[in-house]
Amino acid sequence: MRIVKGIPVSPGIAIAPAHQRRTGTAMPAQRLVPHSQIESELERFAEALEASRMELSAMADKSGLADAVGSIASSHREFLRDPTLLRQVQEAIRNGRTSAEYAVAVVFRRWIEKFRALDDEFFRQRHLDLIDLEQRVLRQLIADEERADEASTEPAILVTQDLTPSEAAALDKSRFLGFVTELGGATSHTAIIAKSLGIPAVCGLGPLAEVIPDDATLIVDGARGVVVVNPRADVLAQYRERQGRIERRFRILKRQAELPAETPDGWPVGVTANIEFPFEVDQALRNGADGIGLYRTEFLYTEGAGVPNEEAHLEAYSLALERLQGRPLVVRTFDFGADKFAAEVGIPAEPNPALGSRSLRYSFARPELFRTQLRALLRAGAQGRISVMFPMVSSVTELRRARRIMDDVAEELRREHIPYGAKIPVGAMIEIPSAAVASDLLAREADFFSIGTNDLTQYSLAVDRANERVAALFRPSNPAILRLLQTVQTEGARAQIRVTVCGEMAAEQTYTVLLLGLGIRHFSVAPAAVPEVKRVVRSITRRRAVEITEVALSLPTPEEVDAYLAEQTDQILGATWT
Ligand code: PEP
Ligand code: MG
C-alpha cells in the first residue's frame, strides 16, 4: 500500500483499478518486435502519418480560425512529407526492429536536438514545431494502441499527466469513476469540470509512473486530495464505509434541497449554479438551485466544429432557458485565452498569456465572434430571464466599450425586425484587482457584479491557479483578498446592485460562512455543491457569521484565518461531510 498526497480538486471517493493514459510526452518504452511484425509496424507508422496530415488539413481549413494557425498547420503538414525524415523512421523500425512509436520518438528527438543547436534564430525556433509534430504522430500511434482498450467498459480511474478541460468534459462517466493527474491546481478548469460532473479527482500529484503500476487498485479521496495505491484490506473497508456514508448524507441533503436558503434569523440568500453545458441545468435544479449564476460559454466551442455561429449560440441559450422555466440565467460572454482554449481558438502564442489578449480583450480583438454571441444573447433575451456578464473587466473604459457594442448589436437587430430583449441586465465580473479596487466606479455603470474569486486570487497574489507548485499559496483567505471582497461588497451595496460570488471559494463551508458575514447574499456554485451551501446558510445566524468574519478580518495571515474559520464552523456545523 502507498499513500500519495496531491491537491484536492473534486470531492467524493472513487475506488477502481488504475487506467494509465499515456500522454506521448514521455519517451515510449523500447519495444522490440519480431521480424514478422515489422511490416505491420511500418503500416502503423504510415497510417499515423496520414491521420496526422488529415488533422492538420482540417485545422488549416477550419473556418473562423486565425490565419496564423492555418499557415502553421500547412507548414507542419509539409514537414510530415519530408523524405529524409520519413526514411529515417522507416529504417529505425526495420533495422532496429522497434515499435513505430519508439522509432518516431528516437528520430524526431534527434532532429529536435539538431534544430535546437542551430545558430540561426529562425531555424532554431523550428525545433518547437518538431516537438509539436512528434507529439501529434505519437498521439495517433498511442490512440491506435489504446483504441481496443477504450472499447472496454470496466470501471476505472484515469491516471494521466494532465487533462484538458474539454477532455475532462468528454470523459465517459459510466466508466471513469475518478481521475488523478500529475499536473494542475484546485481551480483549474479541469478541476471545475470534474466538480460539475461530480467525478472525484485529485490533481498535482507529481510523477505517477513509478508509484502507480498499471494494474493497481486505487482509492481517490477527492476531498482530502489523497490517493491510496493498492490499499490494505482494512483501509479499503474503511473507505467503502466512508463512501457509503457520504452517499447517504448527500441523499439526505438532496431531500432538503428544496428548503429555502435562509439563515435562522431570517436573512434570505440566493444560491444559483455554475454550468458549462445547458444539460447541467436539470441537475442544478434537482439540487435546489434558484437558477444559473454563471454559464461559462467557452465550452460551446468544444461541442461543434470550431467557433459556434449565431444559431448554435441561440440554441444553447434557448435550451438552458427552457429547462429553467422562468428562473434566471446569467451568461458570461466568451472568456477565451490563457488557460481556456487559447490554442484551439487560434490565439497566437504570447510571452505572458495570463496578462495578454484574453477574455473581454480578446472579444474586442475579434469583433465578429463577440457580435455573433451578443446577437444570440439579445435574441434569447426575448425568450426568458437572461443577464449578460463580461469576464475580466479591468476598467470602466472596457465596460463602456462592451456595452456600446451590445447597444450597437441591439440596434442592428431592431433594424432587421428581429425580436430581442431590450432590458437585459449587464454585469461585470470582478476578478482583476483593478476592478475590485475601483468597484465604486464600476458599480455606477454595471447592473450587477459577480466576483470571480478564482482569478481574483490568482491575479492579486500572483499565483497561477493551475500550477501545482504554487498551490499552497493559492488562498482566498489571504487578508488582501478579504479586503478586496469587502470593498466590492460595500460598493455594490452602496450602489444597490447585486453582488454574487461565483468562484470556487463560495462552495467551501468555511468561506461560505465568511462571505455571509461580509454581507454576500448571492452564491453561485457547482451544481453538486448547491445542497451543502444551502445547508450552511440554514445552520448559522447572520449575526454569528458577522462576528466570525469580523475576527477573521483582523487576523494577519491566511493560515490564521483558515484555522480560525475551521474551528468556528466545526463548532456550528459539525465536521465536514467528506
Ligand atoms: C473565477 O475566475 O472565479 C470564475 C468564476 O471564472 P473562471 O473560473 O471561469 O475563470
Ligand atoms: Mg475567471
Coordinates of C-alpha atoms and ligand atoms in Angstrom, one line a residue:
M1 CA 0.0 0.0 0.0
R2 CA 1.2 3.5 -0.8
I3 CA -0.4 6.9 0.0
V4 CA 0.2 9.8 -2.3
K5 CA -0.8 13.3 -1.5
G6 CA -2.0 15.8 -4.1
I7 CA -4.3 18.7 -4.4
P8 CA -8.0 18.1 -3.5
V9 CA -10.0 19.1 -6.6
S10 CA -13.3 17.4 -6.7
P11 CA -14.8 15.7 -3.6
G12 CA -16.1 12.2 -3.3
I13 CA -14.5 8.8 -3.1
A14 CA -13.9 6.5 -6.0
I15 CA -12.4 3.0 -5.9
A16 CA -11.4 1.1 -9.0
P17 CA -8.4 -0.2 -10.9
A18 CA -6.0 2.4 -12.4
H19 CA -6.1 3.1 -16.1
Q20 CA -3.0 4.8 -17.4
R21 CA -3.3 7.2 -20.2
R22 CA 0.0 7.8 -21.9
T23 CA 0.4 11.4 -23.0
G24 CA 3.1 10.9 -25.5
T25 CA 5.4 13.4 -23.8
A26 CA 7.3 10.6 -22.1
M27 CA 9.7 8.6 -24.1
P28 CA 7.9 5.4 -25.3
A29 CA 9.4 2.2 -24.0
Q30 CA 11.7 0.4 -26.4
R31 CA 9.6 -2.4 -27.6
L32 CA 11.3 -4.9 -29.9
V33 CA 9.1 -6.5 -32.5
P34 CA 9.5 -9.9 -34.2
H35 CA 10.5 -10.0 -37.9
S36 CA 7.1 -11.0 -38.9
Q37 CA 5.6 -7.8 -37.3
I38 CA 7.9 -5.2 -39.0
E39 CA 5.6 -4.7 -41.9
S40 CA 2.7 -4.0 -39.7
E41 CA 4.7 -1.5 -37.7
L42 CA 5.6 0.3 -40.9
E43 CA 2.0 0.3 -41.8
R44 CA 1.0 1.7 -38.4
F45 CA 3.6 4.5 -39.0
A46 CA 2.1 5.2 -42.5
E47 CA -1.4 5.3 -41.1
A48 CA -0.4 7.6 -38.2
L49 CA 1.3 10.0 -40.7
E50 CA -1.8 10.1 -42.8
A51 CA -4.1 10.7 -39.8
S52 CA -1.8 13.5 -38.6
R53 CA -1.8 15.1 -42.1
M54 CA -5.6 14.9 -42.2
E55 CA -5.8 16.6 -38.7
L56 CA -3.5 19.3 -39.9
S57 CA -5.6 19.8 -43.1
A58 CA -8.7 20.1 -41.1
M59 CA -7.1 22.6 -38.9
A60 CA -5.9 24.7 -41.8
D61 CA -9.4 24.6 -43.3
K62 CA -11.3 25.3 -40.2
S63 CA -13.2 28.5 -40.7
G64 CA -13.1 31.2 -38.2
L65 CA -9.6 30.4 -37.1
A66 CA -6.8 33.0 -37.3
D67 CA -4.7 32.8 -40.5
A68 CA -1.6 32.2 -38.4
V69 CA -3.0 28.9 -37.3
G70 CA -3.8 27.9 -40.9
S71 CA -0.3 28.6 -42.1
I72 CA 1.4 26.8 -39.2
A73 CA -0.8 23.8 -39.9
S74 CA 0.2 23.8 -43.6
S75 CA 3.9 24.1 -42.8
H76 CA 3.6 21.2 -40.3
R77 CA 1.9 19.1 -43.0
E78 CA 4.8 19.8 -45.3
F79 CA 7.3 18.7 -42.6
L80 CA 5.4 15.3 -42.4
R81 CA 6.2 14.8 -46.1
D82 CA 10.0 15.3 -45.7
P83 CA 11.5 12.2 -47.4
T84 CA 14.7 12.2 -45.2
L85 CA 12.7 12.3 -42.0
L86 CA 10.3 9.6 -43.2
R87 CA 13.1 7.3 -44.4
Q88 CA 15.0 7.6 -41.1
V89 CA 11.9 6.5 -39.2
Q90 CA 11.2 3.6 -41.5
E91 CA 14.9 2.5 -41.2
A92 CA 14.7 2.7 -37.5
I93 CA 11.7 0.4 -37.5
R94 CA 13.3 -2.1 -40.0
N95 CA 16.9 -2.1 -38.8
G96 CA 16.2 -1.6 -35.1
R97 CA 13.2 -3.9 -35.1
T98 CA 11.4 -1.5 -32.9
S99 CA 7.8 -0.4 -32.5
A100 CA 6.7 2.6 -34.6
E101 CA 6.3 4.9 -31.6
Y102 CA 9.8 4.2 -30.4
A103 CA 11.3 4.8 -33.8
V104 CA 9.3 8.1 -34.2
A105 CA 10.5 9.3 -30.8
V106 CA 14.1 8.5 -31.5
V107 CA 14.3 10.0 -34.9
F108 CA 12.2 13.1 -34.1
R109 CA 14.2 13.8 -31.0
R110 CA 17.5 13.6 -32.9
W111 CA 16.1 16.2 -35.3
I112 CA 14.8 18.3 -32.5
E113 CA 18.2 18.4 -30.9
K114 CA 19.8 19.3 -34.2
F115 CA 17.5 22.2 -34.8
R116 CA 17.8 23.4 -31.2
A117 CA 21.6 23.6 -31.6
L118 CA 21.4 25.8 -34.8
D119 CA 22.8 29.3 -34.8
D120 CA 20.1 30.9 -36.8
E121 CA 17.2 32.0 -34.5
F122 CA 14.6 31.3 -37.1
F123 CA 15.6 27.7 -37.7
R124 CA 16.3 27.2 -34.0
Q125 CA 12.7 28.0 -33.3
R126 CA 11.6 25.3 -35.7
H127 CA 12.5 22.7 -33.1
L128 CA 9.3 23.7 -31.3
D129 CA 7.3 22.8 -34.5
L130 CA 9.1 19.4 -34.5
I131 CA 8.2 18.8 -30.8
D132 CA 4.6 19.5 -31.7
L133 CA 4.7 17.2 -34.7
E134 CA 6.3 14.4 -32.8
Q135 CA 3.5 14.6 -30.2
R136 CA 0.9 14.6 -32.9
V137 CA 2.2 11.5 -34.6
L138 CA 2.8 9.7 -31.3
R139 CA -0.8 10.6 -30.2
Q140 CA -2.0 8.8 -33.3
L141 CA 0.1 5.7 -32.6
I142 CA -0.9 5.6 -28.9
A143 CA -4.5 6.3 -29.7
D144 CA -4.3 3.4 -32.1
E145 CA -2.9 1.2 -29.4
E146 CA -5.5 2.3 -26.9
R147 CA -8.5 2.0 -29.2
A148 CA -9.0 -1.6 -28.2
D149 CA -8.7 -0.7 -24.6
E150 CA -11.2 2.2 -25.0
A151 CA -13.8 -0.3 -26.0
S152 CA -13.6 -1.6 -22.5
T153 CA -16.4 -0.7 -20.2
E154 CA -14.7 -1.9 -17.0
P155 CA -14.9 0.8 -14.3
A156 CA -11.5 2.5 -13.9
I157 CA -9.7 5.5 -12.5
L158 CA -8.0 7.6 -15.1
V159 CA -4.3 8.2 -14.4
T160 CA -2.7 10.8 -16.6
Q161 CA -0.1 13.5 -16.7
D162 CA -2.7 16.2 -17.4
L163 CA -6.2 16.5 -18.7
T164 CA -7.6 19.5 -20.7
P165 CA -11.0 20.9 -19.7
S166 CA -12.5 19.5 -22.9
E167 CA -11.1 16.1 -22.3
A168 CA -12.5 16.1 -18.8
A169 CA -15.9 17.1 -20.1
A170 CA -15.8 14.3 -22.7
L171 CA -14.9 11.6 -20.1
D172 CA -17.1 8.6 -20.1
K173 CA -18.6 9.0 -16.7
S174 CA -20.1 5.5 -16.6
R175 CA -16.6 4.1 -17.0
F176 CA -14.3 6.5 -15.3
L177 CA -15.2 6.8 -11.7
G178 CA -12.5 9.3 -10.9
F179 CA -9.2 10.7 -12.2
V180 CA -5.8 11.7 -10.9
T181 CA -3.3 13.8 -12.7
E182 CA 0.4 14.8 -12.3
L183 CA -0.2 18.5 -13.0
G184 CA -2.9 21.1 -12.3
G185 CA -4.4 23.0 -9.4
A186 CA -7.6 23.3 -7.5
T187 CA -9.3 26.0 -9.5
S188 CA -8.0 24.9 -12.9
H189 CA -10.8 24.5 -15.5
T190 CA -10.3 20.8 -15.5
A191 CA -11.0 20.8 -11.7
I192 CA -14.1 22.8 -12.3
I193 CA -15.4 20.4 -14.8
A194 CA -14.7 17.4 -12.5
K195 CA -16.8 19.1 -9.8
S196 CA -19.6 19.8 -12.3
L197 CA -19.7 16.2 -13.4
G198 CA -19.4 15.0 -9.8
I199 CA -16.3 12.9 -10.5
P200 CA -13.8 12.6 -7.6
A201 CA -10.4 13.9 -8.6
V202 CA -7.0 14.7 -7.2
C203 CA -4.5 16.7 -9.2
G204 CA -0.9 17.9 -8.9
L205 CA 0.4 14.5 -7.7
G206 CA 3.8 14.8 -9.4
P207 CA 5.3 12.0 -11.4
L208 CA 3.0 9.0 -11.2
A209 CA 4.5 6.4 -13.4
E210 CA 6.7 4.9 -10.7
V211 CA 4.1 4.9 -7.9
I212 CA 1.1 3.7 -9.8
P213 CA 1.6 0.4 -11.6
D214 CA -0.8 -0.5 -14.4
D215 CA -2.9 -3.0 -12.6
A216 CA -3.0 -1.2 -9.2
T217 CA -6.2 -0.7 -7.3
L218 CA -6.8 3.0 -6.4
I219 CA -8.8 4.9 -3.9
V220 CA -9.3 8.5 -4.9
D221 CA -10.2 10.7 -1.9
G222 CA -11.2 13.8 -3.7
A223 CA -12.0 16.0 -0.7
R224 CA -8.7 15.3 1.1
G225 CA -6.5 15.2 -2.1
V226 CA -5.3 11.7 -1.2
V227 CA -4.7 8.7 -3.5
V228 CA -4.2 5.3 -1.9
V229 CA -2.4 2.8 -4.2
N230 CA -3.1 -0.9 -3.6
P231 CA -4.9 -0.4 -0.3
R232 CA -4.7 -2.9 2.5
A233 CA -8.0 -4.8 3.2
D234 CA -8.7 -2.8 6.3
V235 CA -8.1 0.6 4.6
L236 CA -10.3 -0.5 1.7
A237 CA -13.1 -1.4 4.1
Q238 CA -12.8 1.9 5.9
Y239 CA -13.0 3.8 2.6
R240 CA -16.0 1.8 1.4
E241 CA -17.7 2.6 4.6
R242 CA -17.0 6.3 4.3
Q243 CA -18.1 6.2 0.7
G244 CA -21.4 4.8 1.8
R245 CA -21.8 7.4 4.5
I246 CA -21.1 10.3 2.1
E247 CA -23.6 8.9 -0.4
R248 CA -26.3 8.5 2.3
R249 CA -25.7 12.0 3.7
F250 CA -25.8 13.5 0.2
R251 CA -29.1 11.8 -0.4
I252 CA -30.5 13.4 2.8
L253 CA -29.1 16.8 1.8
K254 CA -30.8 16.5 -1.6
R255 CA -34.1 15.8 0.0
Q256 CA -33.7 19.1 1.9
A257 CA -32.6 20.9 -1.3
E258 CA -36.0 22.4 -1.8
L259 CA -35.9 24.2 1.5
P260 CA -35.1 27.8 1.1
A261 CA -31.6 29.1 1.9
E262 CA -32.3 31.4 4.8
T263 CA -30.4 32.0 8.0
P264 CA -32.2 31.2 11.2
D265 CA -32.5 34.9 11.9
G266 CA -34.3 35.5 8.6
W267 CA -31.6 36.6 6.1
P268 CA -32.6 35.2 2.7
V269 CA -29.8 34.1 0.4
G270 CA -29.8 33.2 -3.3
V271 CA -28.0 30.1 -4.3
T272 CA -27.5 29.6 -8.1
A273 CA -25.3 27.1 -10.0
N274 CA -22.3 27.4 -12.3
I275 CA -22.6 25.4 -15.5
E276 CA -20.6 24.7 -18.6
F277 CA -23.3 22.9 -20.6
P278 CA -27.1 23.6 -20.8
F279 CA -27.9 20.0 -19.9
E280 CA -26.4 20.7 -16.4
V281 CA -29.4 22.9 -15.7
D282 CA -31.5 19.8 -14.7
Q283 CA -29.0 18.6 -12.1
A284 CA -28.7 22.2 -10.8
L285 CA -32.5 22.4 -10.3
R286 CA -32.8 19.0 -8.8
N287 CA -30.2 20.1 -6.2
G288 CA -32.3 23.1 -5.3
A289 CA -30.6 25.9 -7.3
D290 CA -32.5 29.1 -7.8
G291 CA -31.2 29.5 -11.3
I292 CA -27.9 29.7 -13.1
G293 CA -25.5 32.3 -11.9
L294 CA -22.6 31.6 -14.3
Y295 CA -22.8 29.9 -17.7
R296 CA -19.3 29.5 -19.0
T297 CA -19.9 29.7 -22.7
E298 CA -16.4 28.9 -23.8
F299 CA -17.4 25.2 -23.7
L300 CA -19.8 25.8 -26.6
Y301 CA -16.6 25.8 -28.6
T302 CA -15.9 22.2 -27.7
E303 CA -19.3 20.9 -28.8
G304 CA -19.3 21.7 -32.5
A305 CA -16.7 22.2 -35.2
G306 CA -14.9 25.4 -34.1
V307 CA -16.4 28.7 -33.2
P308 CA -20.2 28.4 -32.9
N309 CA -22.4 30.5 -35.2
E310 CA -25.3 32.6 -34.1
E311 CA -27.8 29.8 -34.3
A312 CA -25.6 27.5 -32.2
H313 CA -25.3 30.1 -29.6
L314 CA -29.1 30.8 -29.6
E315 CA -29.9 27.1 -29.4
A316 CA -27.8 26.6 -26.3
Y317 CA -29.3 29.7 -24.5
S318 CA -32.8 28.7 -25.5
L319 CA -32.3 25.2 -24.2
A320 CA -31.0 26.5 -20.9
L321 CA -33.9 29.0 -20.6
E322 CA -36.4 26.3 -21.4
R323 CA -35.1 24.0 -18.7
L324 CA -35.0 26.8 -16.2
Q325 CA -38.7 27.5 -16.6
G326 CA -38.7 31.2 -15.7
R327 CA -35.7 31.1 -13.4
P328 CA -32.8 33.4 -14.1
L329 CA -29.8 32.6 -16.4
V330 CA -26.6 34.6 -16.2
V331 CA -24.5 34.1 -19.3
R332 CA -20.8 35.1 -19.4
T333 CA -19.5 36.1 -22.8
F334 CA -16.5 34.1 -24.2
D335 CA -13.6 34.0 -21.8
F336 CA -11.0 32.7 -24.1
G337 CA -7.3 32.8 -23.6
A338 CA -4.5 31.7 -21.3
D339 CA -5.9 28.6 -19.6
K340 CA -9.1 28.5 -21.6
F341 CA -8.9 27.1 -25.1
A342 CA -6.3 29.6 -26.3
A343 CA -4.6 27.3 -28.8
E344 CA -7.9 25.9 -30.0
V345 CA -9.4 29.3 -30.9
G346 CA -6.2 30.3 -32.5
I347 CA -4.9 32.9 -30.1
P348 CA -1.2 33.4 -31.1
A349 CA 1.3 32.3 -28.5
E350 CA 2.2 35.2 -26.3
P351 CA 5.1 35.5 -23.8
N352 CA 2.6 36.0 -20.9
P353 CA -0.8 34.8 -21.9
A354 CA -2.4 35.4 -18.5
L355 CA -1.7 39.1 -19.0
G356 CA -2.2 39.1 -22.7
S357 CA -5.0 39.2 -25.2
R358 CA -7.6 37.2 -23.3
S359 CA -11.3 37.3 -22.2
L360 CA -13.0 40.6 -22.9
R361 CA -9.9 42.0 -24.6
Y362 CA -9.8 39.1 -26.9
S363 CA -13.5 39.6 -27.7
F364 CA -12.7 43.2 -28.6
A365 CA -9.9 41.9 -30.9
R366 CA -12.4 39.5 -32.6
P367 CA -15.5 41.7 -33.1
E368 CA -17.1 39.1 -35.4
L369 CA -17.1 36.5 -32.6
F370 CA -18.2 38.9 -30.0
R371 CA -21.0 40.4 -32.0
T372 CA -22.3 37.0 -33.0
Q373 CA -22.5 35.9 -29.4
L374 CA -24.2 39.2 -28.4
R375 CA -26.8 38.9 -31.2
A376 CA -27.7 35.5 -29.9
L377 CA -27.8 36.6 -26.3
L378 CA -30.0 39.6 -27.2
R379 CA -32.3 37.3 -29.2
A380 CA -32.5 34.9 -26.3
G381 CA -33.5 37.9 -24.1
A382 CA -36.8 37.9 -25.9
Q383 CA -37.4 34.3 -24.6
G384 CA -36.6 34.4 -20.9
R385 CA -34.8 35.9 -17.9
I386 CA -31.3 36.3 -19.2
S387 CA -28.5 38.5 -18.0
V388 CA -25.1 39.0 -19.6
M389 CA -21.8 39.5 -17.9
F390 CA -18.4 40.3 -19.2
P391 CA -15.3 38.4 -17.9
M392 CA -12.1 40.1 -16.8
V393 CA -13.4 43.7 -16.8
S394 CA -10.4 45.7 -15.8
S395 CA -11.7 49.3 -16.1
V396 CA -14.8 51.4 -16.7
T397 CA -13.5 52.1 -20.2
E398 CA -13.7 48.4 -21.1
L399 CA -17.2 48.0 -19.6
R400 CA -18.4 51.0 -21.5
R401 CA -16.9 49.7 -24.7
A402 CA -18.6 46.3 -24.3
R403 CA -21.9 48.0 -23.5
R404 CA -21.6 50.2 -26.6
I405 CA -21.0 47.1 -28.8
M406 CA -24.0 45.4 -27.2
D407 CA -26.2 48.5 -27.9
D408 CA -25.0 48.6 -31.4
V409 CA -25.9 45.0 -31.9
A410 CA -29.3 45.6 -30.5
E411 CA -29.8 48.5 -32.9
E412 CA -28.8 46.2 -35.7
L413 CA -31.5 43.6 -34.6
R414 CA -34.1 46.4 -34.3
R415 CA -33.4 47.5 -37.9
E416 CA -33.7 43.8 -39.1
H417 CA -37.0 43.5 -37.2
I418 CA -35.7 40.6 -35.2
P419 CA -37.2 40.3 -31.7
Y420 CA -34.7 40.8 -28.8
G421 CA -34.7 41.5 -25.1
A422 CA -34.5 45.3 -24.7
K423 CA -33.8 45.4 -21.0
I424 CA -31.1 42.7 -20.4
P425 CA -29.1 43.4 -17.2
V426 CA -25.4 43.8 -17.9
G427 CA -22.9 42.8 -15.3
A428 CA -19.2 43.0 -14.7
M429 CA -17.1 40.1 -13.4
I430 CA -14.8 41.4 -10.7
E431 CA -11.8 39.2 -11.0
I432 CA -8.9 41.6 -11.6
P433 CA -7.6 43.6 -8.7
S434 CA -8.1 46.9 -10.6
A435 CA -11.8 46.2 -10.9
A436 CA -12.1 45.4 -7.2
V437 CA -10.2 48.5 -6.1
A438 CA -12.2 50.7 -8.5
S439 CA -15.5 48.9 -7.8
D440 CA -17.2 52.2 -6.8
L441 CA -16.7 53.5 -10.3
L442 CA -17.8 50.3 -12.0
A443 CA -20.8 50.0 -9.7
R444 CA -22.2 53.1 -11.3
E445 CA -22.3 51.6 -14.7
A446 CA -22.9 47.9 -14.1
D447 CA -26.3 46.4 -13.3
F448 CA -24.7 43.7 -11.1
F449 CA -21.3 42.3 -10.0
S450 CA -20.1 38.7 -10.0
I451 CA -16.9 38.2 -8.1
G452 CA -14.7 35.5 -9.7
T453 CA -12.5 34.7 -6.8
N454 CA -10.5 32.1 -8.8
D455 CA -9.0 34.8 -10.9
L456 CA -9.1 37.5 -8.3
T457 CA -7.0 35.3 -6.1
Q458 CA -4.7 34.4 -8.9
Y459 CA -4.1 37.9 -10.1
S460 CA -3.9 39.6 -6.6
L461 CA -1.5 37.1 -5.2
A462 CA 0.4 36.4 -8.4
V463 CA -0.2 32.7 -8.0
D464 CA -1.1 30.6 -11.1
R465 CA -4.4 28.9 -10.3
A466 CA -3.4 25.8 -12.3
N467 CA 0.2 25.3 -11.2
E468 CA 0.6 22.6 -8.5
R469 CA 4.0 24.0 -7.5
V470 CA 2.4 27.2 -6.0
A471 CA -0.9 25.6 -5.0
A472 CA -0.2 26.1 -1.3
L473 CA -0.1 29.9 -1.8
F474 CA -3.4 30.0 -3.6
R475 CA -5.5 31.0 -0.6
P476 CA -8.7 33.2 -0.9
S477 CA -8.3 33.6 2.9
N478 CA -5.3 35.9 2.3
P479 CA -6.1 39.2 4.1
A480 CA -5.5 41.0 0.9
I481 CA -8.3 39.1 -0.8
L482 CA -10.6 39.5 2.1
R483 CA -10.2 43.3 1.9
L484 CA -10.9 43.3 -1.8
L485 CA -14.0 41.3 -1.2
Q486 CA -15.1 43.6 1.5
T487 CA -14.6 46.6 -0.8
V488 CA -16.6 45.1 -3.7
Q489 CA -19.4 44.1 -1.4
T490 CA -19.5 47.6 0.2
E491 CA -19.5 49.4 -3.1
G492 CA -22.1 47.0 -4.6
A493 CA -24.4 47.6 -1.6
R494 CA -23.9 51.3 -1.8
A495 CA -24.9 51.4 -5.4
Q496 CA -27.7 48.9 -4.7
I497 CA -26.6 46.4 -7.2
R498 CA -26.5 42.6 -6.7
V499 CA -23.1 41.1 -5.7
T500 CA -22.7 37.4 -6.3
V501 CA -19.6 35.3 -5.5
C502 CA -19.2 32.7 -8.2
G503 CA -15.6 31.4 -7.7
E504 CA -14.8 28.0 -6.1
M505 CA -14.4 29.7 -2.8
A506 CA -18.2 30.2 -2.5
A507 CA -18.8 26.5 -2.1
E508 CA -16.2 25.9 0.7
Q509 CA -18.1 25.6 4.0
T510 CA -15.7 27.9 6.0
Y511 CA -15.7 30.5 3.2
T512 CA -19.5 30.4 2.8
V513 CA -19.7 31.5 6.4
L514 CA -17.1 34.2 5.9
L515 CA -18.8 35.5 2.8
L516 CA -22.2 35.6 4.6
G517 CA -20.5 37.6 7.3
L518 CA -19.2 40.0 4.7
G519 CA -22.8 40.6 3.6
I520 CA -22.8 38.5 0.5
R521 CA -26.4 37.3 -0.3
H522 CA -25.8 35.6 -3.6
F523 CA -23.7 32.5 -4.2
S524 CA -23.1 30.7 -7.4
V525 CA -21.5 27.2 -7.1
A526 CA -21.1 23.9 -8.9
P527 CA -24.5 22.1 -9.1
A528 CA -23.3 19.3 -6.8
A529 CA -22.4 21.9 -4.1
V530 CA -25.8 23.6 -4.0
P531 CA -27.4 21.5 -1.3
E532 CA -24.4 21.9 1.0
V533 CA -24.2 25.6 0.6
K534 CA -28.0 25.9 1.4
R535 CA -27.5 23.7 4.5
V536 CA -24.7 26.0 5.7
V537 CA -26.9 29.1 5.3
R538 CA -29.7 27.4 7.2
S539 CA -27.3 26.5 10.0
I540 CA -25.8 29.8 11.0
T541 CA -27.4 33.1 12.0
R542 CA -26.3 36.1 10.1
R543 CA -25.3 37.7 13.4
R544 CA -22.9 34.9 14.2
A545 CA -21.5 35.0 10.7
V546 CA -20.8 38.7 11.0
E547 CA -19.0 38.1 14.4
I548 CA -16.8 35.4 12.9
T549 CA -16.0 37.5 9.8
E550 CA -15.0 40.5 12.0
V551 CA -12.4 38.4 13.8
A552 CA -11.2 36.8 10.6
L553 CA -10.7 40.2 9.1
S554 CA -8.5 41.2 12.0
L555 CA -6.1 38.3 11.5
P556 CA -2.8 38.9 9.7
T557 CA -2.2 35.6 7.8
P558 CA -4.2 33.2 5.7
E559 CA -3.1 30.4 7.9
E560 CA -4.6 32.0 11.0
V561 CA -7.8 32.9 9.1
D562 CA -8.2 29.4 7.9
A563 CA -7.5 27.8 11.3
Y564 CA -10.0 30.2 13.0
L565 CA -12.7 29.7 10.4
A566 CA -12.3 25.9 10.6
E567 CA -12.6 25.9 14.4
Q568 CA -15.6 28.1 14.4
T569 CA -17.5 26.4 11.6
D570 CA -16.8 23.0 13.0
Q571 CA -18.4 24.1 16.2
I572 CA -21.5 25.4 14.4
L573 CA -21.9 22.9 11.5
G574 CA -20.2 19.8 12.8
A575 CA -17.4 18.1 10.9
T576 CA -17.5 18.4 7.1
W577 CA -19.4 15.7 5.3
T578 CA -16.5 14.3 3.4
Ligands
PEP1 C1 -13.4 32.9 -11.5 O1 -12.4 33.3 -12.0 O2 -13.5 32.8 -10.2 C2 -14.5 32.5 -12.3 C3 -15.7 32.2 -11.7 O3 -14.4 32.3 -13.6 P1 -13.5 31.1 -14.2 O4 -13.2 30.1 -13.1 O5 -14.3 30.5 -15.3 O6 -12.3 31.8 -14.7
MG2 MG -12.3 33.8 -14.1

